[in-house]
Every structure is written in C-alpha cells, then in structure tokens.
PDB file of C-alpha atoms in Angstrom:
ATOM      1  CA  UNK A 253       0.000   0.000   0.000  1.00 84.00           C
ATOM      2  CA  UNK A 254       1.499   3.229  -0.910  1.00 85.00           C
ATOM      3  CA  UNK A 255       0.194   6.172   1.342  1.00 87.00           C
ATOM      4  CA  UNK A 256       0.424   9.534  -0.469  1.00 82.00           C
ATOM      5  CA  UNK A 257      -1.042  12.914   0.859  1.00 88.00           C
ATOM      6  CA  UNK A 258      -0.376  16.237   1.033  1.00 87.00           C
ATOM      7  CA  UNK A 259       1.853  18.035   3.983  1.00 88.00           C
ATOM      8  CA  UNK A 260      -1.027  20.074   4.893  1.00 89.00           C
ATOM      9  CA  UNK A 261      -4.188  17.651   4.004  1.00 92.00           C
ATOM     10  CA  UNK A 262      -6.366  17.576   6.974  1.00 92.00           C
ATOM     11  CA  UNK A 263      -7.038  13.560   7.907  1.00 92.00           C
ATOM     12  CA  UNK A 264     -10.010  14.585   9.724  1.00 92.00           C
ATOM     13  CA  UNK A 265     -12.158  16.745   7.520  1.00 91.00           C
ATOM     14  CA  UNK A 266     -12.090  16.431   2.993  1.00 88.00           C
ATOM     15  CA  UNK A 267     -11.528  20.254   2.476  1.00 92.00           C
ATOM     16  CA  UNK A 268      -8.695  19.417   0.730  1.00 92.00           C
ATOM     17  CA  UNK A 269      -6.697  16.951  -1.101  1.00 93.00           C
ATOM     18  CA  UNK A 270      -3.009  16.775  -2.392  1.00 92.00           C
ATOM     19  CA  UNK A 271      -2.871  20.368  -1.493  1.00 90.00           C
ATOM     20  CA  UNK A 272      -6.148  21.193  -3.556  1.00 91.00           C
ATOM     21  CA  UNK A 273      -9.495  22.513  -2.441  1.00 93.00           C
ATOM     22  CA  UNK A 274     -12.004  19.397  -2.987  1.00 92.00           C
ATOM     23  CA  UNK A 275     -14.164  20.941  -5.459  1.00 92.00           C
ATOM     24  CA  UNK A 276     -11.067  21.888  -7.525  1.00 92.00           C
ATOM     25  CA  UNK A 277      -9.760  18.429  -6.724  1.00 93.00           C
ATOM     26  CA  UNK A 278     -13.159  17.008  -8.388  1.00 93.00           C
ATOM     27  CA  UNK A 279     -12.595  19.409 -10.924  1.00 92.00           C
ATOM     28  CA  UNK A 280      -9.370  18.766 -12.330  1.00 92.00           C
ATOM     29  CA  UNK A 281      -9.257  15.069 -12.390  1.00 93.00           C
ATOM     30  CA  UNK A 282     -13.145  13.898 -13.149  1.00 93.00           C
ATOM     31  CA  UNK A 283     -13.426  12.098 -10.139  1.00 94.00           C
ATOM     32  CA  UNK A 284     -16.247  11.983  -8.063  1.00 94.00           C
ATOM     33  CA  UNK A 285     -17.433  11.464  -4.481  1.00 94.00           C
ATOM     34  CA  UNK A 286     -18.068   7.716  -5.270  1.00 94.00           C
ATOM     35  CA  UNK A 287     -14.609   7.047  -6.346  1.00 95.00           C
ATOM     36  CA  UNK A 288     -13.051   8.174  -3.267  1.00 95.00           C
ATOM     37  CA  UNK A 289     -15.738   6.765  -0.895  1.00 95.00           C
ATOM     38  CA  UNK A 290     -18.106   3.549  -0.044  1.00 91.00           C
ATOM     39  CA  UNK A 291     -21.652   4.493  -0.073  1.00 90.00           C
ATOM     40  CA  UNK A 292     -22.209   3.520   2.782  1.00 91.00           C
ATOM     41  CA  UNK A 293     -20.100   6.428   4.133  1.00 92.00           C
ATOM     42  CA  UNK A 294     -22.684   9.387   4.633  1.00 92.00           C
ATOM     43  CA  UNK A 295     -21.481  12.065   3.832  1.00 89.00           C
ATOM     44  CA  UNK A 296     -21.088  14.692   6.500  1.00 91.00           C
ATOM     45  CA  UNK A 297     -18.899  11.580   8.106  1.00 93.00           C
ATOM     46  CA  UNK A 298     -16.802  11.684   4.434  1.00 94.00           C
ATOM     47  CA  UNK A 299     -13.041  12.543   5.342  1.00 95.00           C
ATOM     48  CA  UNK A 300      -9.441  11.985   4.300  1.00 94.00           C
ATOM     49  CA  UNK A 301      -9.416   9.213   7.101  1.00 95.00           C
ATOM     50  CA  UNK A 302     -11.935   7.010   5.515  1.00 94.00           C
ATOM     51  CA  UNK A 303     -11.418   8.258   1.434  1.00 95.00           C
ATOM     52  CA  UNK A 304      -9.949   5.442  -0.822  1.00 95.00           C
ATOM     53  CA  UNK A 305      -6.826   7.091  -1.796  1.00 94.00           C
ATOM     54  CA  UNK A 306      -4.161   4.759  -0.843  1.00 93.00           C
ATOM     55  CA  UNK A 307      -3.542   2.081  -3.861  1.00 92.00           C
ATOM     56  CA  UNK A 308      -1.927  -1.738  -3.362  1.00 90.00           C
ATOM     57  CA  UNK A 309       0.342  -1.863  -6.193  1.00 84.00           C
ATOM     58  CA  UNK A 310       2.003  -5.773  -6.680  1.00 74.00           C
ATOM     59  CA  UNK A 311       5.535  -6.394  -6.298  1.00 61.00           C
ATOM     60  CA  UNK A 312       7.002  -7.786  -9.608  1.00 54.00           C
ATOM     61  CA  UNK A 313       7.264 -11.173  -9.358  1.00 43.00           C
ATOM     62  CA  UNK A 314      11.101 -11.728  -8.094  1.00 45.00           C
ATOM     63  CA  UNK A 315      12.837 -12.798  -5.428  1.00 44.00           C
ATOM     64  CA  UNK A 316      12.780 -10.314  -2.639  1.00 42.00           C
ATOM     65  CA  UNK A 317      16.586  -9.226  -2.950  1.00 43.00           C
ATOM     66  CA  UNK A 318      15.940  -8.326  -6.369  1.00 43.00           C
ATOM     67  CA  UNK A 319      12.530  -6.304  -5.539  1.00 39.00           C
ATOM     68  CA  UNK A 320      14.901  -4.252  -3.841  1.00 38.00           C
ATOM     69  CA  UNK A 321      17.719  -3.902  -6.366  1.00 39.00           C
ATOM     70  CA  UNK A 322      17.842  -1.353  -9.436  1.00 39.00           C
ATOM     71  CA  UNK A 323      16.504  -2.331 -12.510  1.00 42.00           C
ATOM     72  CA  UNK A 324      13.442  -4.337 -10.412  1.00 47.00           C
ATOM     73  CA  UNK A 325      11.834  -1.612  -9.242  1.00 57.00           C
ATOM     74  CA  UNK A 326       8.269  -1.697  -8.460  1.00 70.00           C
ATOM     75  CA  UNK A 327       5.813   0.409 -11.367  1.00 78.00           C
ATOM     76  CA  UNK A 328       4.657   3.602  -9.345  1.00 83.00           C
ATOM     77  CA  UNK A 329       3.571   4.725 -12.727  1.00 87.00           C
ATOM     78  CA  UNK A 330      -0.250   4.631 -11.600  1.00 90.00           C
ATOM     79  CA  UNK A 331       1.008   7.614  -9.232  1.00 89.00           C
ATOM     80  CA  UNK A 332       2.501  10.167 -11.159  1.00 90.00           C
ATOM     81  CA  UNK A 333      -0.632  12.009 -12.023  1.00 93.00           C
ATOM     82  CA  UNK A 334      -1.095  13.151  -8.447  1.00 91.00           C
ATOM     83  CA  UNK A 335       2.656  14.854  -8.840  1.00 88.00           C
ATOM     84  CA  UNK A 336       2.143  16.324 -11.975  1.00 88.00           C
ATOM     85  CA  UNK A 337      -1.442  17.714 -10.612  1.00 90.00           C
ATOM     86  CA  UNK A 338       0.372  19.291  -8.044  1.00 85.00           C
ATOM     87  CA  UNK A 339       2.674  20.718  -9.873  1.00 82.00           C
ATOM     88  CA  UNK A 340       0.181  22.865 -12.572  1.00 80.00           C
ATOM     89  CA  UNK A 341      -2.628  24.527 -12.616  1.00 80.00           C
ATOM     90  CA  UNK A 342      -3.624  23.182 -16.265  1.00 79.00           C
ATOM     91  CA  UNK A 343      -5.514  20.693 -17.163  1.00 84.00           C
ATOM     92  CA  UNK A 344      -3.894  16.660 -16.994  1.00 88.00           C
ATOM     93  CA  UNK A 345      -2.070  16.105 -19.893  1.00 90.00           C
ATOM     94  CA  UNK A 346      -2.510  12.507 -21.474  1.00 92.00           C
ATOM     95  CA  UNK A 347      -0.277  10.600 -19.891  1.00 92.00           C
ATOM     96  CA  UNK A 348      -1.130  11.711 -16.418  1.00 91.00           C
ATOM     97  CA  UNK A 349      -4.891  11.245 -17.694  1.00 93.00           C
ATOM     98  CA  UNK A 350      -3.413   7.216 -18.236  1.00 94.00           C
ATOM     99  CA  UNK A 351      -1.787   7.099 -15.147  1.00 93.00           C
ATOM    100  CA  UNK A 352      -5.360   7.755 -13.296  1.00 94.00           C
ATOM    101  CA  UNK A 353      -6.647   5.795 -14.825  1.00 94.00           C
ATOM    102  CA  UNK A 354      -4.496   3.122 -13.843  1.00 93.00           C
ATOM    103  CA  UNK A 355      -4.627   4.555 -10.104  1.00 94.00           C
ATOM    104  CA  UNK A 356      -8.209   4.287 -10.656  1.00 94.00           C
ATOM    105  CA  UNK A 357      -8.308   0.370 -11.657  1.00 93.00           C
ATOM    106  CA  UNK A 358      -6.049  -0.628  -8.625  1.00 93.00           C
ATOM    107  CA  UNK A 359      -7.807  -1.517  -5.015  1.00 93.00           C
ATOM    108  CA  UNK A 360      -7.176   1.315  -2.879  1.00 94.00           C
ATOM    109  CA  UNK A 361      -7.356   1.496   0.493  1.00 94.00           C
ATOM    110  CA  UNK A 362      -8.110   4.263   3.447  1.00 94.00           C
ATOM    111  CA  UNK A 363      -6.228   5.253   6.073  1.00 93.00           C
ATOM    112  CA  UNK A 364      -8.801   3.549   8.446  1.00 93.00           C
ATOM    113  CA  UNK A 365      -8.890   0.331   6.494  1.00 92.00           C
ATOM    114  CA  UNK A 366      -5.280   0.234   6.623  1.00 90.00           C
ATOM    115  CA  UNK A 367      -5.640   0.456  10.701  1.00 88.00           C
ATOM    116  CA  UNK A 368      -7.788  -1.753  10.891  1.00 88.00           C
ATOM    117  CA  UNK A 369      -5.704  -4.052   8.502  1.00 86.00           C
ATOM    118  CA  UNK A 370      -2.401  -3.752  10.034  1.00 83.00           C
ATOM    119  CA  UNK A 371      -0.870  -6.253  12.157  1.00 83.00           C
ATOM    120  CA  UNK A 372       1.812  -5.574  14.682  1.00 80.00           C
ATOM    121  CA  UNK A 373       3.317  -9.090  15.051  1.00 84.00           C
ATOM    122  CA  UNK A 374       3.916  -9.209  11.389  1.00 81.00           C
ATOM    123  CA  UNK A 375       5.382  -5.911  11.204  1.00 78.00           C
ATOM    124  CA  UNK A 376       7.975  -6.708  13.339  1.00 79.00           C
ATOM    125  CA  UNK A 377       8.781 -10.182  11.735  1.00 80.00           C
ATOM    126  CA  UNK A 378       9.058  -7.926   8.044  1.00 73.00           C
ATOM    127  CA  UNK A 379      11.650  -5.992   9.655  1.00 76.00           C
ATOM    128  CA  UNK A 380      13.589  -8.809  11.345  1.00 74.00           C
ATOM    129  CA  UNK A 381      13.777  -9.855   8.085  1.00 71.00           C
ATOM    130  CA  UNK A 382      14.348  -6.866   6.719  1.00 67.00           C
ATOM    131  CA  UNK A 383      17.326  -6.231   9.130  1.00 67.00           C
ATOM    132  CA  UNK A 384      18.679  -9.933   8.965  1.00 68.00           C
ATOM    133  CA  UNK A 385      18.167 -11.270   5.756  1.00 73.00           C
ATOM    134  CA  UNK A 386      16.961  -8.907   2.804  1.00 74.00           C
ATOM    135  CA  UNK A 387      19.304  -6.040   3.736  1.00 76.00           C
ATOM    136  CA  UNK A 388      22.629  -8.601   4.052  1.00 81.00           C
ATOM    137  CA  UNK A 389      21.701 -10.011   0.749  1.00 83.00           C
ATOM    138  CA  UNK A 390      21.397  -6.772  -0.884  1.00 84.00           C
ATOM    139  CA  UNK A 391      24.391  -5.898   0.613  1.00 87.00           C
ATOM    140  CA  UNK A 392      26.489  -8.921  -0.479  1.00 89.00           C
ATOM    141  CA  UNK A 393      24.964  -8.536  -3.813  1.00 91.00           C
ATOM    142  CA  UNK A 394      26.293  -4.652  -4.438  1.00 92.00           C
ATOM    143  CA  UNK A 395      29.601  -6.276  -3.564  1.00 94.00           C
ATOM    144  CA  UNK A 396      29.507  -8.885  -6.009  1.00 94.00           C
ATOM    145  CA  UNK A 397      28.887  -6.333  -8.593  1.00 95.00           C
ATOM    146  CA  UNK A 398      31.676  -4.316  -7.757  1.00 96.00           C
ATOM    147  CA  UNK A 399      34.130  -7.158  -8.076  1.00 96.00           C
ATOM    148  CA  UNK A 400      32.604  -7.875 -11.545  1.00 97.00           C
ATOM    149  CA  UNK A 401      32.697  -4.814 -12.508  1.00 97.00           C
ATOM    150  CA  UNK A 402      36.534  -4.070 -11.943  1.00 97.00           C
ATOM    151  CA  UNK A 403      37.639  -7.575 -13.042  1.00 97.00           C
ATOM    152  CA  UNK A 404      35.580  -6.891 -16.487  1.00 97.00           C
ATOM    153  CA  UNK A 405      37.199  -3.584 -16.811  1.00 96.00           C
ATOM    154  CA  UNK A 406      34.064  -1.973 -17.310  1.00 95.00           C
ATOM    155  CA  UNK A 407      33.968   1.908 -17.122  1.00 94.00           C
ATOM    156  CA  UNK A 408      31.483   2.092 -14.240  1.00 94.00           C
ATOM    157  CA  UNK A 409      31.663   3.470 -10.539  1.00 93.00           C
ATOM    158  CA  UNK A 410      32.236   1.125  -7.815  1.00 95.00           C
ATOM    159  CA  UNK A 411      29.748   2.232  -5.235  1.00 93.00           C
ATOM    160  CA  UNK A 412      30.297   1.897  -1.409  1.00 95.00           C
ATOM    161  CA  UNK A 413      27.558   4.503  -0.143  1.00 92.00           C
ATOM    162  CA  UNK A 414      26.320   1.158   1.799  1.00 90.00           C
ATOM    163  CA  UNK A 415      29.627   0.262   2.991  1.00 94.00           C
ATOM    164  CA  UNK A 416      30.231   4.271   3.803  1.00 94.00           C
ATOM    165  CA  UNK A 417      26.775   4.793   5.864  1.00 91.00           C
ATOM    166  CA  UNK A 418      27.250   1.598   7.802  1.00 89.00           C
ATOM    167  CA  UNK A 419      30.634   2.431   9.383  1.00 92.00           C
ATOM    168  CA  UNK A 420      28.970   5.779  10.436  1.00 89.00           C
ATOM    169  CA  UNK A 421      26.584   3.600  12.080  1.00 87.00           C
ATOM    170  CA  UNK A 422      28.860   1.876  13.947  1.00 88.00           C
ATOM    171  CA  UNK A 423      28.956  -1.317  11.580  1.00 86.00           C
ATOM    172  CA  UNK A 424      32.352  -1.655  10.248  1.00 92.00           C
ATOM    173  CA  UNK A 425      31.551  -5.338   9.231  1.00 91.00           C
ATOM    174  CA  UNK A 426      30.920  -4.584   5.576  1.00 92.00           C
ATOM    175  CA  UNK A 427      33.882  -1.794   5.685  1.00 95.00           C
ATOM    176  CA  UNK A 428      36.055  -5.192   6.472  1.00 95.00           C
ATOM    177  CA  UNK A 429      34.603  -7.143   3.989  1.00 95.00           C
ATOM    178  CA  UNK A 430      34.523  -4.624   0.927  1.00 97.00           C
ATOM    179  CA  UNK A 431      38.570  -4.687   1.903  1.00 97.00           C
ATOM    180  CA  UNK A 432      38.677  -7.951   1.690  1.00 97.00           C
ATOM    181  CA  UNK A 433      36.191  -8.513  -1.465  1.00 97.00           C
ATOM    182  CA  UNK A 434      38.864  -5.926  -3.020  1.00 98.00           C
ATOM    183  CA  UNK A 435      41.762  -7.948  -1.912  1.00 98.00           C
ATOM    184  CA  UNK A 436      41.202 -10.897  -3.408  1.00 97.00           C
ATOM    185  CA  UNK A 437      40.801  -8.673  -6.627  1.00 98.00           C
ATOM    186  CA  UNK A 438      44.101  -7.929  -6.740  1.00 97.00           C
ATOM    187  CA  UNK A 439      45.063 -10.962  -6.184  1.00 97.00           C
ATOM    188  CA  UNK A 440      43.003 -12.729  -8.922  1.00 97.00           C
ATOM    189  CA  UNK A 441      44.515 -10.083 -11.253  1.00 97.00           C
ATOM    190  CA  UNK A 442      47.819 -10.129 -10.106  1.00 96.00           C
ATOM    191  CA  UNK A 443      47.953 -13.690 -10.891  1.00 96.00           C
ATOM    192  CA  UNK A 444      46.907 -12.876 -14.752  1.00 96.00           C
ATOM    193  CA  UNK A 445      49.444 -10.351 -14.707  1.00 95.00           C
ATOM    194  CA  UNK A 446      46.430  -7.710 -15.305  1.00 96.00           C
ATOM    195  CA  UNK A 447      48.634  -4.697 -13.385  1.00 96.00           C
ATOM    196  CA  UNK A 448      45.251  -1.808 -14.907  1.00 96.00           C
ATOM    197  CA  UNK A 449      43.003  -3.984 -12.633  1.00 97.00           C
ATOM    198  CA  UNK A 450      45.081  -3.800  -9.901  1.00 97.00           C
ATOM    199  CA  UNK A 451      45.829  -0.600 -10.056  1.00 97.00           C
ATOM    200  CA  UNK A 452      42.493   0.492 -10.242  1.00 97.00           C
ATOM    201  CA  UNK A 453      41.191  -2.213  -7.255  1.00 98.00           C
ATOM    202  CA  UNK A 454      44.005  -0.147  -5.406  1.00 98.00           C
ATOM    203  CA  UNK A 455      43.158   3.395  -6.354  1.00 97.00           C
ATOM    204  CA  UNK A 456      39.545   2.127  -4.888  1.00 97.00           C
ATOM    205  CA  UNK A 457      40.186   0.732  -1.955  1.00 97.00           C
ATOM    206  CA  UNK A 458      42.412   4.120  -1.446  1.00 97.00           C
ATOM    207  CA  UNK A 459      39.277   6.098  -2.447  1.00 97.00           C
ATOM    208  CA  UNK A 460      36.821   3.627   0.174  1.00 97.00           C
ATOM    209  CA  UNK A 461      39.361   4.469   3.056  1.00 97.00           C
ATOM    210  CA  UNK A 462      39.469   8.057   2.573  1.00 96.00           C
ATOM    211  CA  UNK A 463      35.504   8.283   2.361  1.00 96.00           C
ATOM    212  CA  UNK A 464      35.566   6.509   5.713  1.00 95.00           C
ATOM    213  CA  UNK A 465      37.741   9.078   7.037  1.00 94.00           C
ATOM    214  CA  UNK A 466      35.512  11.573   5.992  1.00 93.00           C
ATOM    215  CA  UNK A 467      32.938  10.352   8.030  1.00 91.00           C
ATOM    216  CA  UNK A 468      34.690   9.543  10.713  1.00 88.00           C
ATOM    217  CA  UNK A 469      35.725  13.518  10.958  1.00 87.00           C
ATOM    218  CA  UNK A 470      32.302  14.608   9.840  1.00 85.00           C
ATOM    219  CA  UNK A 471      30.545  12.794  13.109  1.00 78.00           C
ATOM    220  CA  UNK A 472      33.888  13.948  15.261  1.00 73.00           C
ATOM    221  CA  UNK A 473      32.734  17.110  14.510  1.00 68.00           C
ATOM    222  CA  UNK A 474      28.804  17.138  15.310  1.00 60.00           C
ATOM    223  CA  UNK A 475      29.942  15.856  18.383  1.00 57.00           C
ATOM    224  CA  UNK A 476      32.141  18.361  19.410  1.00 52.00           C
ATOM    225  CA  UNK A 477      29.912  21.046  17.846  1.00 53.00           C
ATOM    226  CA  UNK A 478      32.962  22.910  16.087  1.00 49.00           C
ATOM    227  CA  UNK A 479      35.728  22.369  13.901  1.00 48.00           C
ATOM    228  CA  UNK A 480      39.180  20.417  15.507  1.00 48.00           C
ATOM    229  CA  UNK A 481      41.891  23.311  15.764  1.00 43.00           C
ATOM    230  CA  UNK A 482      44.229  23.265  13.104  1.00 49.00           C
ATOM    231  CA  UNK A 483      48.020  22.758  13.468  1.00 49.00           C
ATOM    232  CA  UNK A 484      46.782  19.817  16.105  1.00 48.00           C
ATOM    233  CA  UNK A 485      49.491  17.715  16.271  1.00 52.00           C
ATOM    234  CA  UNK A 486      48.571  14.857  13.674  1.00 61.00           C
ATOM    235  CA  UNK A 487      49.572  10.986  14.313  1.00 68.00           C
ATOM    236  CA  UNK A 488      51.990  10.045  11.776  1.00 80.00           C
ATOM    237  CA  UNK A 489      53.515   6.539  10.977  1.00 83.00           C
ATOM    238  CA  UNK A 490      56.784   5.017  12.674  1.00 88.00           C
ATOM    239  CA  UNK A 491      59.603   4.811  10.644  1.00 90.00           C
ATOM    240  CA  UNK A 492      59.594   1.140  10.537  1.00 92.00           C
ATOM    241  CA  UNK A 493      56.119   1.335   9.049  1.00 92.00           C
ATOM    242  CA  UNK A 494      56.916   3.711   6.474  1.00 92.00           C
ATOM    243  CA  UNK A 495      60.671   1.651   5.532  1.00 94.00           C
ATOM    244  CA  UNK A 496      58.030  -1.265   5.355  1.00 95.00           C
ATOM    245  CA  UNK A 497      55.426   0.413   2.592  1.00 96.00           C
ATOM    246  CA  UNK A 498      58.229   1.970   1.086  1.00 95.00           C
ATOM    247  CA  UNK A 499      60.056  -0.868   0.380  1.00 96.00           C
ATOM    248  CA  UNK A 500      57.280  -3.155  -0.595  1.00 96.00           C
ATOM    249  CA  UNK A 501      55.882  -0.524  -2.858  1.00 96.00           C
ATOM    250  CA  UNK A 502      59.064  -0.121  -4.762  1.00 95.00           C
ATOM    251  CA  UNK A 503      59.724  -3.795  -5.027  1.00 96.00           C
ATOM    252  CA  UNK A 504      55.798  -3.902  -6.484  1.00 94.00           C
ATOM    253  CA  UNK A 505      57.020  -1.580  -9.239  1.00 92.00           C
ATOM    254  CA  UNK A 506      60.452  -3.635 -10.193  1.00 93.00           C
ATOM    255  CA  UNK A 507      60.315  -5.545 -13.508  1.00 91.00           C
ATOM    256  CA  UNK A 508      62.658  -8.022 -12.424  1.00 93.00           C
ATOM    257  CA  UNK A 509      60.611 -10.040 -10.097  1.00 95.00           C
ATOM    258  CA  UNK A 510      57.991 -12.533 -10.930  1.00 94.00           C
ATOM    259  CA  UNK A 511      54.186 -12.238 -10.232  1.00 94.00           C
ATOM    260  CA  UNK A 512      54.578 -14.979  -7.225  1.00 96.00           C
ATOM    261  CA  UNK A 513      56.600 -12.114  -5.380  1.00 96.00           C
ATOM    262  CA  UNK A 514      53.921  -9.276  -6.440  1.00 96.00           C
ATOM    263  CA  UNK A 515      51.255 -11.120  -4.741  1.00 97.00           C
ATOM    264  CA  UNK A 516      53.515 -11.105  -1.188  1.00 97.00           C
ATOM    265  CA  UNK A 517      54.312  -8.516  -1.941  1.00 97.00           C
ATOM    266  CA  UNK A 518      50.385  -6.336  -2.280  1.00 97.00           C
ATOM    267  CA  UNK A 519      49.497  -9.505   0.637  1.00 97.00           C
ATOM    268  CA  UNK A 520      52.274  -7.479   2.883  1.00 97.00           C
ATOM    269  CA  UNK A 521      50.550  -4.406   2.096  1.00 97.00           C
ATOM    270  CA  UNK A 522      47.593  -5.357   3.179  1.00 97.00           C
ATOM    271  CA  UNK A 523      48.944  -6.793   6.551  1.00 96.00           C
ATOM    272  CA  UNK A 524      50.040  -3.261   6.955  1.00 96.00           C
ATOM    273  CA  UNK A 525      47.232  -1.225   5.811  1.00 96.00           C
ATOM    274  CA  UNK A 526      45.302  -3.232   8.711  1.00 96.00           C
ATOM    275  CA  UNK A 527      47.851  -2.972  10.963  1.00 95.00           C
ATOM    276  CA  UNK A 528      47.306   0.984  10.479  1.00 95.00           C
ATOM    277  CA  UNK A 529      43.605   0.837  10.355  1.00 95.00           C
ATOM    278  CA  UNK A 530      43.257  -0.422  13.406  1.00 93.00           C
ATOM    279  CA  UNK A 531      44.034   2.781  15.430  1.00 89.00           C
ATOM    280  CA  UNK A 532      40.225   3.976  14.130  1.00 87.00           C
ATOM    281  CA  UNK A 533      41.264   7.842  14.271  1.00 90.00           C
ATOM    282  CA  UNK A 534      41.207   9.415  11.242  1.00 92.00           C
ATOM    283  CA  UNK A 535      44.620  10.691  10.576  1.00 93.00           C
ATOM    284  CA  UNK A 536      45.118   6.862  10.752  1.00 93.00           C
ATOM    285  CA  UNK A 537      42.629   6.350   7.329  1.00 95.00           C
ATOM    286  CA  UNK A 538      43.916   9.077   5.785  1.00 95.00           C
ATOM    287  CA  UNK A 539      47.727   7.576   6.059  1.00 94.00           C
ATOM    288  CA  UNK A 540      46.405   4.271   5.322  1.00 96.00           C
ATOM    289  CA  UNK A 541      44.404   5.706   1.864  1.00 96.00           C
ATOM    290  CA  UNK A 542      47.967   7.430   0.775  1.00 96.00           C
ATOM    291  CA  UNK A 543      49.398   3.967   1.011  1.00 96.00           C
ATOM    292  CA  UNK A 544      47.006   2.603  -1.276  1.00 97.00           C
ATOM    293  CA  UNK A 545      47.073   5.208  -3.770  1.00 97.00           C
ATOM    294  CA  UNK A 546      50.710   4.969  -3.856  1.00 97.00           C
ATOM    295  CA  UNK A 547      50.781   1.166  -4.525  1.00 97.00           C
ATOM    296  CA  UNK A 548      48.126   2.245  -7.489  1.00 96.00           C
ATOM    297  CA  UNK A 549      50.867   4.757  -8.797  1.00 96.00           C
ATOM    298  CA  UNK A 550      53.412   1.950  -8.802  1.00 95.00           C
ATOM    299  CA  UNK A 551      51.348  -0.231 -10.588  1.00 92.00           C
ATOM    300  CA  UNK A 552      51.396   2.291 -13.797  1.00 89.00           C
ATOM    301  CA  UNK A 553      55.013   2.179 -14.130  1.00 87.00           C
ATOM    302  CA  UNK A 554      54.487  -1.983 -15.130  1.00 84.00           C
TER     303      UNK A 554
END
C-alpha cells in the first residue's frame, strides 16, 4: 500500500486533497465522491481518514533481494498524475490522464482500512527480516557487482555509499569485507598479470578508506559542535612502518621479479594497511588511503 497525501491535508475533515481545495480536486481530475468513498459512508462523516486514496500496487514477481535492487523496481507509474497535478494549474495532460486511470483500476485502500488491517506481530517479523536477511543479501549482492565490474574492466563506478553509511553507524563489518572482497581482486589479477586492474582495485580501496575518514571527521565534529583546531598535532607513521610500505611498494614496481613475489608482496601491504587501520582515528585512514594510492601509482610504471 502506498500512502500519499499532502503536507497540509487535513485527515479529519475532505476540504482538501493533495494540497487542492475538494471541489477543484473534483474538478481537475473527473473524479467523483463515489470514487473516493463507499456508499455507505454518509457524507457529512466523508473525510481523508476514511477516502480510498491509498492504492496496493504488486511487487514484480522476483525474489525479494531483487525487488529491492535497481533495474526491479516496483511500477509507481499509476502515481505520477497526483505529482504532476500538483505541480500545474492546467488541465492533466494525457499521460497523467493514463496514469489515473491506472490509479483508478487498482484496489485502494483508506487510512482507516489500513488500521484496521495492520498487524503488529507481522510488522515486526518484516523488519527482522528486513534487518537480517533482505538487507545482508542486498548488501552482499552490491559487492559482487563491484568485483565484476573491476575484473571486467568496465567503465562504471564502484559504489560503497552502503559500505560508507554503515561504518557511520557503527557497523564496520561490511567496511572489512569490501577490503577484503577488493583484496582478493588484486590478487586474482595479479595472478593474470592484469597490473590496470590492480591498479584500479588499489586506487579504490584508497578512495573507500578516505571516504571513511571523511565520516569519521564529519561525526567527530557534530559531536564536538565545532571544527578540531588546526596545526593539532597529527599521528603520523613510525619509521619502521613507512621503511616497510616503502620498500614493498618499490619492489611492487620492479620488472625483475615474478608475479609470485607481487602477490607477497600487495598480501604485505595489506597486513600493513590493517595494521594501520586499526588505530580507528582518522589521521590513521587518511595515512592508510595514501598507502594505497601509492601502490596504485606503482602499478602504472608496469
């Protein structure tokens, strides 16, 4: 059922509707009384709380993880006529003529029907689910398609909004597996000697840290209600950390060694870029997204 009213539609009384006076309501669309309300609804007791607004409009028929996945979205088509009547003073133009009529062939429901429908129990259980099964799927999915999409090359983004928002959150679970999803990457490629896909799987694993870091200072912030002094001092990286990158980075970049030693060689780096991650402050991302992007640099020079 999808609910749609107007910020300043009063449930109580029909006065108005999407913003519109009801006799210019009627007016404008060709509806009637008797298409927003039973007759058995007299009508000084006619209101927005009992009207038949609300339509049910089917899921596709697909699995659940991909009902919620671009590209099987469900058709809000029979909707768009209420935006586009909000949004002129004209008369409907044809298609939004079409798309009531569609609104006007699906069961529709009131917002008192919909009370009396709903069911508590079950509304938890859909977002247990929600929370422990759709939402992981989805999830694992989106990763899937980013390792597809770098070892096919393909000139697309790799998206980690997900990954991003769930850190702030406080769920660096997916954070740790999008590393590790984008390990194995460069890995895979290394082993083909395919140096542009491991560059790249570097360059965005580089670009996934530093977003982190981002929101890791953009919450430090709100909660200090200002902006951190700057000249603080900064954490920086020992010297036996930085000899360590360094080296292994310019080994990564020799031509003399074989692709068994590249793959210690990026598997070091990541033993190091964790190692570094796991102070959680944000100077500590930032150094560990340099890292990263300088591995990608090397990677060119093959």
């Amino acid at each position: 059922v999808y609910m749609y009213l107007g910020v300043s539609d009063p449930i109580k009384k029909n006065s108005m509707i999407y913003g519109l006076e009801l006799n210019l309501f009627f007016q404008r669309t060709g509806l009637t009384k008797n298409d927003l309300w039973d007759v058995s609804v007299p009508g000084m007791k006619q209101t927005l709380w009992n009207a038949k607004l609300h339509p049910v409009v089917q899921h596709n028929t697909c699995s659940a993880d991909e009902t919620m996945t671009v590209g099987n979205e469900i058709d809000l088509s029979s909707l768009s006529w209420i935006t586009k009547l909000c949004k002129s003073s004209g008369s409907l133009s044809d298609e939004a003529l079409k798309s009531l009529g569609d609104w006007k062939a699906l069961p529709r429901l009131s917002l008192s029907s919909i009370r009396a429908l709903s069911n508590a129990k079950e509304e938890f259980k859909f977002r247990e689910d929600l929370t422990h099964s759709l939402v992981p799927s989805v999830r694992r999915k989106r990763l899937s398609e980013v390792k597809e999409i770098l070892l096919q090359q393909r000139h697309e983004p790799c998206m980690f909004d997900f990954v991003v928002d769930g850190y702030a959150r406080g769920q660096a679970e997916e954070f740790h597996r999008a590393l590790i999803l984008l390990d194995k990457v460069i890995v895979e490629a290394m082993n083909d000697e395919l140096y542009n896909i491991v560059g790249r799987s570097f360059m965005v694993s580089s670009a996934l840290i530093s977003d982190i870091a981002d929101s890791i200072k953009s919450l430090s912030n709100k909660d200090l209600g200002e902006e951190k002094e700057e000249g603080a001092p900064q954490r920086s990286l020992s010297p036996s950390t930085v000899k360590e990158f360094r080296s292994s980075i310019n080994e990564l970049r020799s031509t003399s060694i074989d692709k068994k030693r590249r793959i210690l060689l990026c598997q070091r780096l990541f033993k190091l870029r964790n190692e570094v991650l796991s102070g959680k402050e944000v100077t500590d991302f930032r150094l560990a997204s340099e890292q990263m992007e300088l591995a990608a640099a090397a990677l060119t020079e093959l």
